[in-house]
Amino acid sequence: MTSNTLKISVIAALITAGLGGAYSIGSGNALSPAQASAPPALIAPALATTVAAPLTPLPDMSAIVARNGAAVVNISVSGTGRNSAEMSDSPKLDPNDPLFEFYRRFGVPQQRGERPVRGQGSGFILREDGIVLTNAHVVDGADEVMVKLIDKREFKAKVLGIDKPSDVAVLKIEAQNLPTLKMGSAANTRVGEWVLAIGSPFGFENSASAGIVSAKSRSLPDDNYIPFIQTDVAVNPGNSGGPLFNMAGEVIGINSQIYSRTGGYQGLSFAIPIEVVMNVEAQIVKNGKVQRGRLGIAIQELNQSLSDSFGLKNSMGALVSSVENESPAAKAGLEPGDVILSLNGKAISSSSELPLLVADIQPGESARLQVWRKGATREIEVKVGAQKEARLASADSRKESQGRLGLALRSLSPDERRQVDGKNGLLVEEVGGAAARAGIRPGDVVLALNGEPVNSVEQLRGLVSKAEKRVALLIQRDDAKLFVPVDLG
């Protein structure tokens, strides 16, 4: 055996001894002497096999999209809006433009009159006969609403009603045997669950995005009625009105709002729970309006400091901050400083829960409140009143209310009548259509039509119905009177 062969044999023997020691287990958790003397590269595989955890696969949502995508629709709206006579405060000029600084400070003048308004949103088909759900803010004020299906069919939709407090709108299209979605339960949804949204962000139809439920029963600053589902699903302008699915492919909410400093998605999206949506839909389809119970109180959330001040052991309940005069709550004896702990036996964990519970009670029914007052609980029975009806109107009914002129008018108050020298007239509150094109403004007073003095809305409507294509309105604007020709078309 040559010297080189001997060296190779010795090295091989040493490596074999090292490997055997590296995989031997000593007593306890400490490394054995053999392991301690082995090269780190040889120890690493043994440690890796000890600490590695099995990977959990992400959910595959392709089946949910394939099964439900056909029932998600794109909604486009069109109408007319008014440019303000005031200057715009956001000029779209290049900062290098010589006039940029002037317009930045004083604004860009806008031309008075009507301008076309267009918008897009999402929705979904609830029933085979053409009932479609979306957000109220998507279709509110629209003159025309079009619903486009994934198979490229388009339908002109009738707005059966909108409910602004819940931000839900119910549409009807003339079609049969349409694909529909299955409703689930937001109440049974847990924080941390995977959810999926389908909609038309920025007009990109049938786009899917996914995330998890971040929180439940969220109250937003300008809305204390809806207990929103908060998610981190990517929702952007155009997603409004689209469905939010759980992993069973059931709709648990309608995507409604995002929190954003830029106008785009920033990780906070909010959906209306499907239980709220279905309650509103049923009332609109059956009665054409939504009825809700009302107590007539303002409430706020309890914190630890307030709880300590009122002698409460925890921060559960809704603190009454004010009570309206002659309201159901006032008649029942509720007072500012009361803490409502439960309603009809259901505990109030957060103040955001109370408005929805009260709203679900039919006006005229009685409710039992458990109230904390001055260190003790007491039972108070209150007869629930009715909330003021939100305006539920389709584009057709809105046009009808404003008539051919496109004016929303009311009678003058005594003070307003004195300002027009005691004459009768009608105050213009809203302007659209023909009157807007003619330059009539909110705040104008309509004194006469074609020389006939007007004293009531009914009288003016009768005069307009008999008119031909053009009329002359005598209006008073500030201290001046002028005739305005209006082309009725």
PDB file of C-alpha atoms in Angstrom, residues 146-250:
ATOM      1  CA  MET A 146     -77.624  49.316 -15.929  1.00  0.00           C
ATOM      2  CA  VAL A 147     -76.835  45.793 -14.730  1.00  0.00           C
ATOM      3  CA  LYS A 148     -74.292  43.788 -16.728  1.00  0.00           C
ATOM      4  CA  LEU A 149     -73.886  40.032 -16.299  1.00  0.00           C
ATOM      5  CA  ILE A 150     -70.693  38.060 -16.840  1.00  0.00           C
ATOM      6  CA  ASP A 151     -72.182  36.635 -20.071  1.00  0.00           C
ATOM      7  CA  LYS A 152     -72.306  40.235 -21.445  1.00  0.00           C
ATOM      8  CA  ARG A 153     -76.088  40.585 -21.192  1.00  0.00           C
ATOM      9  CA  GLU A 154     -77.167  44.046 -20.036  1.00  0.00           C
ATOM     10  CA  PHE A 155     -80.442  45.072 -18.398  1.00  0.00           C
ATOM     11  CA  LYS A 156     -81.887  48.420 -17.427  1.00  0.00           C
ATOM     12  CA  ALA A 157     -82.710  48.091 -13.725  1.00  0.00           C
ATOM     13  CA  LYS A 158     -85.564  49.546 -11.731  1.00  0.00           C
ATOM     14  CA  VAL A 159     -84.589  50.761  -8.265  1.00  0.00           C
ATOM     15  CA  LEU A 160     -87.225  49.279  -5.963  1.00  0.00           C
ATOM     16  CA  GLY A 161     -85.827  51.231  -3.058  1.00  0.00           C
ATOM     17  CA  ILE A 162     -82.747  52.499  -1.277  1.00  0.00           C
ATOM     18  CA  ASP A 163     -82.146  52.553   2.451  1.00  0.00           C
ATOM     19  CA  LYS A 164     -79.445  55.035   3.386  1.00  0.00           C
ATOM     20  CA  PRO A 165     -79.083  54.075   7.077  1.00  0.00           C
ATOM     21  CA  SER A 166     -78.028  50.546   6.095  1.00  0.00           C
ATOM     22  CA  ASP A 167     -76.541  51.548   2.693  1.00  0.00           C
ATOM     23  CA  VAL A 168     -78.566  48.821   0.953  1.00  0.00           C
ATOM     24  CA  ALA A 169     -80.377  49.148  -2.383  1.00  0.00           C
ATOM     25  CA  VAL A 170     -82.729  46.660  -4.025  1.00  0.00           C
ATOM     26  CA  LEU A 171     -82.918  46.537  -7.839  1.00  0.00           C
ATOM     27  CA  LYS A 172     -85.137  44.597 -10.251  1.00  0.00           C
ATOM     28  CA  ILE A 173     -84.220  43.500 -13.763  1.00  0.00           C
ATOM     29  CA  GLU A 174     -86.592  41.840 -16.213  1.00  0.00           C
ATOM     30  CA  ALA A 175     -85.094  38.387 -16.580  1.00  0.00           C
ATOM     31  CA  GLN A 176     -85.796  34.836 -15.457  1.00  0.00           C
ATOM     32  CA  ASN A 177     -83.776  31.754 -14.469  1.00  0.00           C
ATOM     33  CA  LEU A 178     -80.798  33.831 -13.414  1.00  0.00           C
ATOM     34  CA  PRO A 179     -77.864  32.404 -11.418  1.00  0.00           C
ATOM     35  CA  THR A 180     -78.100  33.193  -7.700  1.00  0.00           C
ATOM     36  CA  LEU A 181     -75.955  33.096  -4.576  1.00  0.00           C
ATOM     37  CA  LYS A 182     -76.462  31.244  -1.305  1.00  0.00           C
ATOM     38  CA  MET A 183     -76.794  33.364   1.832  1.00  0.00           C
ATOM     39  CA  GLY A 184     -74.765  32.532   4.940  1.00  0.00           C
ATOM     40  CA  SER A 185     -74.456  34.020   8.421  1.00  0.00           C
ATOM     41  CA  ALA A 186     -72.272  36.886   9.549  1.00  0.00           C
ATOM     42  CA  ALA A 187     -73.189  36.136  13.169  1.00  0.00           C
ATOM     43  CA  ASN A 188     -71.498  32.725  12.961  1.00  0.00           C
ATOM     44  CA  THR A 189     -68.397  34.091  11.246  1.00  0.00           C
ATOM     45  CA  ARG A 190     -65.262  34.119  13.391  1.00  0.00           C
ATOM     46  CA  VAL A 191     -62.411  36.619  13.442  1.00  0.00           C
ATOM     47  CA  GLY A 192     -59.478  35.086  11.572  1.00  0.00           C
ATOM     48  CA  GLU A 193     -61.580  33.170   9.032  1.00  0.00           C
ATOM     49  CA  TRP A 194     -60.676  33.382   5.368  1.00  0.00           C
ATOM     50  CA  VAL A 195     -63.096  35.376   3.204  1.00  0.00           C
ATOM     51  CA  LEU A 196     -63.341  36.202  -0.495  1.00  0.00           C
ATOM     52  CA  ALA A 197     -64.663  39.253  -2.355  1.00  0.00           C
ATOM     53  CA  ILE A 198     -65.771  39.385  -5.985  1.00  0.00           C
ATOM     54  CA  GLY A 199     -66.529  42.695  -7.675  1.00  0.00           C
ATOM     55  CA  SER A 200     -65.484  45.289 -10.240  1.00  0.00           C
ATOM     56  CA  PRO A 201     -62.684  47.414  -8.755  1.00  0.00           C
ATOM     57  CA  PHE A 202     -61.971  50.350 -11.059  1.00  0.00           C
ATOM     58  CA  GLY A 203     -64.282  48.680 -13.606  1.00  0.00           C
ATOM     59  CA  PHE A 204     -62.290  45.424 -13.847  1.00  0.00           C
ATOM     60  CA  GLU A 205     -65.271  43.063 -13.802  1.00  0.00           C
ATOM     61  CA  ASN A 206     -65.383  39.831 -11.799  1.00  0.00           C
ATOM     62  CA  SER A 207     -62.131  40.446  -9.955  1.00  0.00           C
ATOM     63  CA  ALA A 208     -61.527  38.239  -6.913  1.00  0.00           C
ATOM     64  CA  SER A 209     -59.519  39.159  -3.808  1.00  0.00           C
ATOM     65  CA  ALA A 210     -59.121  37.367  -0.493  1.00  0.00           C
ATOM     66  CA  GLY A 211     -58.135  37.948   3.113  1.00  0.00           C
ATOM     67  CA  ILE A 212     -59.348  37.286   6.637  1.00  0.00           C
ATOM     68  CA  VAL A 213     -61.989  38.708   8.957  1.00  0.00           C
ATOM     69  CA  SER A 214     -60.099  41.260  11.045  1.00  0.00           C
ATOM     70  CA  ALA A 215     -62.890  42.202  13.472  1.00  0.00           C
ATOM     71  CA  LYS A 216     -66.669  42.158  13.879  1.00  0.00           C
ATOM     72  CA  SER A 217     -69.314  44.668  15.005  1.00  0.00           C
ATOM     73  CA  ARG A 218     -67.198  47.644  13.996  1.00  0.00           C
ATOM     74  CA  SER A 219     -68.842  51.054  14.360  1.00  0.00           C
ATOM     75  CA  LEU A 220     -67.571  53.760  12.024  1.00  0.00           C
ATOM     76  CA  PRO A 221     -67.450  57.457  12.999  1.00  0.00           C
ATOM     77  CA  ASP A 222     -70.298  58.547  10.699  1.00  0.00           C
ATOM     78  CA  ASP A 223     -72.407  55.419  11.111  1.00  0.00           C
ATOM     79  CA  ASN A 224     -73.666  53.955  14.401  1.00  0.00           C
ATOM     80  CA  TYR A 225     -76.305  51.693  12.874  1.00  0.00           C
ATOM     81  CA  ILE A 226     -74.348  49.003  11.025  1.00  0.00           C
ATOM     82  CA  PRO A 227     -72.151  46.538  12.963  1.00  0.00           C
ATOM     83  CA  PHE A 228     -69.624  46.232  10.119  1.00  0.00           C
ATOM     84  CA  ILE A 229     -67.497  43.191   9.375  1.00  0.00           C
ATOM     85  CA  GLN A 230     -63.893  44.413   9.111  1.00  0.00           C
ATOM     86  CA  THR A 231     -61.590  42.507   6.761  1.00  0.00           C
ATOM     87  CA  ASP A 232     -58.190  42.935   5.147  1.00  0.00           C
ATOM     88  CA  VAL A 233     -59.572  41.902   1.743  1.00  0.00           C
ATOM     89  CA  ALA A 234     -58.371  44.223  -1.031  1.00  0.00           C
ATOM     90  CA  VAL A 235     -61.465  46.325  -1.773  1.00  0.00           C
ATOM     91  CA  ASN A 236     -61.240  49.378  -4.038  1.00  0.00           C
ATOM     92  CA  PRO A 237     -63.620  51.858  -5.714  1.00  0.00           C
ATOM     93  CA  GLY A 238     -65.980  49.766  -7.845  1.00  0.00           C
ATOM     94  CA  ASN A 239     -66.113  46.883  -5.346  1.00  0.00           C
ATOM     95  CA  SER A 240     -68.971  48.597  -3.486  1.00  0.00           C
ATOM     96  CA  GLY A 241     -72.092  46.446  -3.476  1.00  0.00           C
ATOM     97  CA  GLY A 242     -70.278  43.199  -4.244  1.00  0.00           C
ATOM     98  CA  PRO A 243     -70.574  40.052  -2.117  1.00  0.00           C
ATOM     99  CA  LEU A 244     -68.236  38.862   0.632  1.00  0.00           C
ATOM    100  CA  PHE A 245     -68.041  35.038   0.785  1.00  0.00           C
ATOM    101  CA  ASN A 246     -67.002  32.595   3.475  1.00  0.00           C
ATOM    102  CA  MET A 247     -65.108  29.420   2.585  1.00  0.00           C
ATOM    103  CA  ALA A 248     -68.388  27.518   2.157  1.00  0.00           C
ATOM    104  CA  GLY A 249     -69.204  29.850  -0.761  1.00  0.00           C
ATOM    105  CA  GLU A 250     -71.973  31.617   1.193  1.00  0.00           C
TER     106      GLU A 250
END
